[in-house]
Every structure is written in C-alpha cells, then in structure tokens.
Amino acid sequence: MTVTRTELAVHVEAAFTTGPATRDRILAHAAGSHARPEIIAVLQALPDKPYPTIRNLWYELGHVPIGS
C-alpha cells in the first residue's frame, strides 16, 4: 500500500501542536499513533532538522502523493 501525505498527516500532526518538531519528535508521534512500518520508513528518511509546520515536511516529501 502506498504512503500518502494524507496518511502521514494523520499520524504526525500532533507533533506540531507546541511549535517546531524535530525528526525524532515526528517519529515518536507516528509510532505512538501506531503508524504502519511504511510510514515510519518514509519519516526516517527525513533530514534531521526542525520543521516549523507540517507543511515544511512536504518540501522534503515531494515524492509522496497527496492522496490515494
């Protein structure tokens, strides 16, 4: 099953509620929301830097389709 930005957002949007999120924080939220392994793999490939908003993830994940 293909990973989509819509699915990613469901699992990581809470990581941004208190400000910029690091890759580790994004991964922790994804794991805590029981994201499937394919989601975790996509997120692990992110550069290790702070992301001010969820929209900033899409610059790094431009290859991931928006929806199914």
mmCIF file of N, CA and C in Angstrom:
data_model
loop_
_atom_site.group_PDB
_atom_site.id
_atom_site.type_symbol
_atom_site.label_atom_id
_atom_site.label_comp_id
_atom_site.label_asym_id
_atom_site.label_seq_id
_atom_site.Cartn_x
_atom_site.Cartn_y
_atom_site.Cartn_z
ATOM 1 N N MET A 1 0.837 -1.184 0.000
ATOM 2 C CA MET A 1 0.000 0.000 0.000
ATOM 3 C C MET A 1 0.885 1.252 0.000
ATOM 4 N N THR A 2 0.563 2.194 -0.839
ATOM 5 C CA THR A 2 1.319 3.424 -0.983
ATOM 6 C C THR A 2 1.119 4.344 0.217
ATOM 7 N N VAL A 3 2.172 5.007 0.623
ATOM 8 C CA VAL A 3 2.101 6.023 1.673
ATOM 9 C C VAL A 3 1.644 7.324 1.021
ATOM 10 N N THR A 4 0.719 8.033 1.671
ATOM 11 C CA THR A 4 0.259 9.324 1.160
ATOM 12 C C THR A 4 0.483 10.413 2.206
ATOM 13 N N ARG A 5 0.483 11.651 1.733
ATOM 14 C CA ARG A 5 0.627 12.778 2.656
ATOM 15 C C ARG A 5 -0.558 12.842 3.618
ATOM 16 N N THR A 6 -1.727 12.481 3.130
ATOM 17 C CA THR A 6 -2.915 12.478 3.984
ATOM 18 C C THR A 6 -2.716 11.528 5.149
ATOM 19 N N GLU A 7 -2.232 10.345 4.877
ATOM 20 C CA GLU A 7 -1.987 9.365 5.937
ATOM 21 C C GLU A 7 -0.870 9.836 6.869
ATOM 22 N N LEU A 8 0.183 10.391 6.308
ATOM 23 C CA LEU A 8 1.269 10.920 7.135
ATOM 24 C C LEU A 8 0.738 11.975 8.102
ATOM 25 N N ALA A 9 -0.084 12.888 7.592
ATOM 26 C CA ALA A 9 -0.615 13.971 8.423
ATOM 27 C C ALA A 9 -1.415 13.437 9.602
ATOM 28 N N VAL A 10 -2.187 12.404 9.386
ATOM 29 C CA VAL A 10 -2.973 11.810 10.471
ATOM 30 C C VAL A 10 -2.067 11.369 11.615
ATOM 31 N N HIS A 11 -0.928 10.827 11.281
ATOM 32 C CA HIS A 11 -0.033 10.274 12.297
ATOM 33 C C HIS A 11 0.925 11.278 12.925
ATOM 34 N N VAL A 12 1.170 12.396 12.267
ATOM 35 C CA VAL A 12 2.194 13.309 12.805
ATOM 36 C C VAL A 12 1.711 14.713 13.131
ATOM 37 N N GLU A 13 0.479 15.071 12.806
ATOM 38 C CA GLU A 13 0.047 16.457 13.011
ATOM 39 C C GLU A 13 0.162 16.903 14.467
ATOM 40 N N ALA A 14 -0.029 16.011 15.412
ATOM 41 C CA ALA A 14 0.065 16.372 16.832
ATOM 42 C C ALA A 14 1.488 16.753 17.236
ATOM 43 N N ALA A 15 2.474 16.352 16.470
ATOM 44 C CA ALA A 15 3.869 16.688 16.786
ATOM 45 C C ALA A 15 4.124 18.187 16.674
ATOM 46 N N PHE A 16 3.245 18.910 15.996
ATOM 47 C CA PHE A 16 3.442 20.336 15.747
ATOM 48 C C PHE A 16 2.592 21.235 16.645
ATOM 49 N N THR A 17 1.885 20.677 17.602
ATOM 50 C CA THR A 17 0.967 21.481 18.417
ATOM 51 C C THR A 17 1.671 22.461 19.341
ATOM 52 N N THR A 18 2.912 22.199 19.692
ATOM 53 C CA THR A 18 3.623 23.099 20.604
ATOM 54 C C THR A 18 4.792 23.811 19.927
ATOM 55 N N GLY A 19 4.803 23.823 18.615
ATOM 56 C CA GLY A 19 5.869 24.511 17.894
ATOM 57 C C GLY A 19 6.591 23.587 16.938
ATOM 58 N N PRO A 20 7.760 24.014 16.465
ATOM 59 C CA PRO A 20 8.516 23.198 15.513
ATOM 60 C C PRO A 20 8.796 21.794 16.055
ATOM 61 N N ALA A 21 8.815 20.845 15.140
ATOM 62 C CA ALA A 21 9.053 19.449 15.515
ATOM 63 C C ALA A 21 10.335 18.946 14.860
ATOM 64 N N THR A 22 11.096 18.186 15.606
ATOM 65 C CA THR A 22 12.293 17.538 15.070
ATOM 66 C C THR A 22 11.897 16.217 14.425
ATOM 67 N N ARG A 23 12.807 15.642 13.676
ATOM 68 C CA ARG A 23 12.535 14.329 13.076
ATOM 69 C C ARG A 23 12.225 13.303 14.163
ATOM 70 N N ASP A 24 12.977 13.333 15.268
ATOM 71 C CA ASP A 24 12.731 12.371 16.345
ATOM 72 C C ASP A 24 11.342 12.535 16.949
ATOM 73 N N ARG A 25 10.924 13.766 17.118
ATOM 74 C CA ARG A 25 9.585 14.013 17.674
ATOM 75 C C ARG A 25 8.504 13.546 16.705
ATOM 76 N N ILE A 26 8.706 13.809 15.427
ATOM 77 C CA ILE A 26 7.758 13.367 14.405
ATOM 78 C C ILE A 26 7.668 11.845 14.411
ATOM 79 N N LEU A 27 8.816 11.182 14.474
ATOM 80 C CA LEU A 27 8.831 9.714 14.519
ATOM 81 C C LEU A 27 8.145 9.187 15.775
ATOM 82 N N ALA A 28 8.363 9.843 16.898
ATOM 83 C CA ALA A 28 7.736 9.406 18.150
ATOM 84 C C ALA A 28 6.219 9.508 18.061
ATOM 85 N N HIS A 29 5.722 10.579 17.472
ATOM 86 C CA HIS A 29 4.270 10.722 17.324
ATOM 87 C C HIS A 29 3.714 9.676 16.361
ATOM 88 N N ALA A 30 4.437 9.407 15.299
ATOM 89 C CA ALA A 30 3.983 8.388 14.348
ATOM 90 C C ALA A 30 3.932 7.015 15.013
ATOM 91 N N ALA A 31 4.965 6.679 15.757
ATOM 92 C CA ALA A 31 4.985 5.384 16.448
ATOM 93 C C ALA A 31 3.886 5.326 17.501
ATOM 94 N N GLY A 32 3.680 6.426 18.209
ATOM 95 C CA GLY A 32 2.651 6.471 19.241
ATOM 96 C C GLY A 32 1.241 6.366 18.697
ATOM 97 N N SER A 33 1.067 6.716 17.437
ATOM 98 C CA SER A 33 -0.254 6.604 16.817
ATOM 99 C C SER A 33 -0.387 5.310 16.008
ATOM 100 N N HIS A 34 0.553 4.412 16.211
ATOM 101 C CA HIS A 34 0.537 3.081 15.577
ATOM 102 C C HIS A 34 0.595 3.152 14.050
ATOM 103 N N ALA A 35 1.427 4.064 13.545
ATOM 104 C CA ALA A 35 1.619 4.159 12.094
ATOM 105 C C ALA A 35 2.226 2.859 11.573
ATOM 106 N N ARG A 36 1.846 2.504 10.386
ATOM 107 C CA ARG A 36 2.385 1.267 9.810
ATOM 108 C C ARG A 36 3.857 1.451 9.452
ATOM 109 N N PRO A 37 4.577 0.361 9.305
ATOM 110 C CA PRO A 37 6.025 0.432 9.071
ATOM 111 C C PRO A 37 6.427 1.276 7.862
ATOM 112 N N GLU A 38 5.620 1.292 6.829
ATOM 113 C CA GLU A 38 5.944 2.081 5.639
ATOM 114 C C GLU A 38 5.965 3.585 5.950
ATOM 115 N N ILE A 39 5.084 4.014 6.827
ATOM 116 C CA ILE A 39 5.050 5.426 7.250
ATOM 117 C C ILE A 39 6.327 5.749 8.017
ATOM 118 N N ILE A 40 6.678 4.885 8.954
ATOM 119 C CA ILE A 40 7.888 5.092 9.754
ATOM 120 C C ILE A 40 9.116 5.164 8.843
ATOM 121 N N ALA A 41 9.182 4.300 7.847
ATOM 122 C CA ALA A 41 10.328 4.285 6.931
ATOM 123 C C ALA A 41 10.447 5.603 6.162
ATOM 124 N N VAL A 42 9.334 6.135 5.704
ATOM 125 C CA VAL A 42 9.358 7.419 4.991
ATOM 126 C C VAL A 42 9.853 8.521 5.918
ATOM 127 N N LEU A 43 9.373 8.529 7.146
ATOM 128 C CA LEU A 43 9.758 9.572 8.101
ATOM 129 C C LEU A 43 11.216 9.441 8.537
ATOM 130 N N GLN A 44 11.717 8.229 8.608
ATOM 131 C CA GLN A 44 13.119 8.027 8.984
ATOM 132 C C GLN A 44 14.071 8.610 7.944
ATOM 133 N N ALA A 45 13.612 8.740 6.718
ATOM 134 C CA ALA A 45 14.446 9.290 5.648
ATOM 135 C C ALA A 45 14.512 10.822 5.666
ATOM 136 N N LEU A 46 13.719 11.459 6.526
ATOM 137 C CA LEU A 46 13.749 12.923 6.622
ATOM 138 C C LEU A 46 15.103 13.407 7.133
ATOM 139 N N PRO A 47 15.568 14.543 6.636
ATOM 140 C CA PRO A 47 16.772 15.145 7.221
ATOM 141 C C PRO A 47 16.520 15.490 8.692
ATOM 142 N N ASP A 48 17.544 15.376 9.492
ATOM 143 C CA ASP A 48 17.425 15.641 10.927
ATOM 144 C C ASP A 48 17.558 17.141 11.178
ATOM 145 N N LYS A 49 16.412 17.818 11.145
ATOM 146 C CA LYS A 49 16.363 19.262 11.368
ATOM 147 C C LYS A 49 14.981 19.610 11.902
ATOM 148 N N PRO A 50 14.803 20.800 12.448
ATOM 149 C CA PRO A 50 13.471 21.182 12.925
ATOM 150 C C PRO A 50 12.558 21.554 11.750
ATOM 151 N N TYR A 51 11.301 21.211 11.888
ATOM 152 C CA TYR A 51 10.280 21.531 10.899
ATOM 153 C C TYR A 51 9.257 22.437 11.572
ATOM 154 N N PRO A 52 9.182 23.717 11.170
ATOM 155 C CA PRO A 52 8.294 24.661 11.841
ATOM 156 C C PRO A 52 6.814 24.267 11.782
ATOM 157 N N THR A 53 6.389 23.724 10.650
ATOM 158 C CA THR A 53 4.990 23.305 10.493
ATOM 159 C C THR A 53 4.955 22.012 9.689
ATOM 160 N N ILE A 54 3.801 21.400 9.684
ATOM 161 C CA ILE A 54 3.653 20.161 8.908
ATOM 162 C C ILE A 54 3.862 20.436 7.414
ATOM 163 N N ARG A 55 3.527 21.633 6.968
ATOM 164 C CA ARG A 55 3.723 21.969 5.550
ATOM 165 C C ARG A 55 5.190 21.887 5.152
ATOM 166 N N ASN A 56 6.080 22.156 6.091
ATOM 167 C CA ASN A 56 7.509 22.080 5.784
ATOM 168 C C ASN A 56 7.957 20.654 5.475
ATOM 169 N N LEU A 57 7.220 19.676 5.955
ATOM 170 C CA LEU A 57 7.545 18.280 5.627
ATOM 171 C C LEU A 57 7.384 18.018 4.134
ATOM 172 N N TRP A 58 6.408 18.674 3.530
ATOM 173 C CA TRP A 58 6.103 18.372 2.128
ATOM 174 C C TRP A 58 7.235 18.794 1.199
ATOM 175 N N TYR A 59 8.045 19.771 1.602
ATOM 176 C CA TYR A 59 9.212 20.135 0.786
ATOM 177 C C TYR A 59 10.197 18.972 0.715
ATOM 178 N N GLU A 60 10.303 18.236 1.803
ATOM 179 C CA GLU A 60 11.203 17.078 1.840
ATOM 180 C C GLU A 60 10.548 15.828 1.257
ATOM 181 N N LEU A 61 9.221 15.800 1.273
ATOM 182 C CA LEU A 61 8.490 14.605 0.849
ATOM 183 C C LEU A 61 7.663 14.861 -0.411
ATOM 184 N N GLY A 62 8.221 15.644 -1.306
ATOM 185 C CA GLY A 62 7.517 15.973 -2.537
ATOM 186 C C GLY A 62 7.181 14.766 -3.397
ATOM 187 N N HIS A 63 7.915 13.692 -3.220
ATOM 188 C CA HIS A 63 7.681 12.466 -3.989
ATOM 189 C C HIS A 63 6.492 11.660 -3.464
ATOM 190 N N VAL A 64 6.009 12.004 -2.271
ATOM 191 C CA VAL A 64 4.890 11.274 -1.663
ATOM 192 C C VAL A 64 3.585 11.874 -2.190
ATOM 193 N N PRO A 65 2.691 11.046 -2.751
ATOM 194 C CA PRO A 65 1.436 11.581 -3.281
ATOM 195 C C PRO A 65 0.548 12.144 -2.171
ATOM 196 N N ILE A 66 -0.320 13.085 -2.537
ATOM 197 C CA ILE A 66 -1.206 13.713 -1.559
ATOM 198 C C ILE A 66 -2.239 12.722 -1.049
ATOM 199 N N GLY A 67 -2.920 12.050 -1.934
ATOM 200 C CA GLY A 67 -3.951 11.082 -1.546
ATOM 201 C C GLY A 67 -3.879 9.854 -2.421
ATOM 202 N N SER A 68 -4.803 8.937 -2.151
ATOM 203 C CA SER A 68 -4.765 7.668 -2.901
ATOM 204 C C SER A 68 -5.447 7.722 -4.225
#
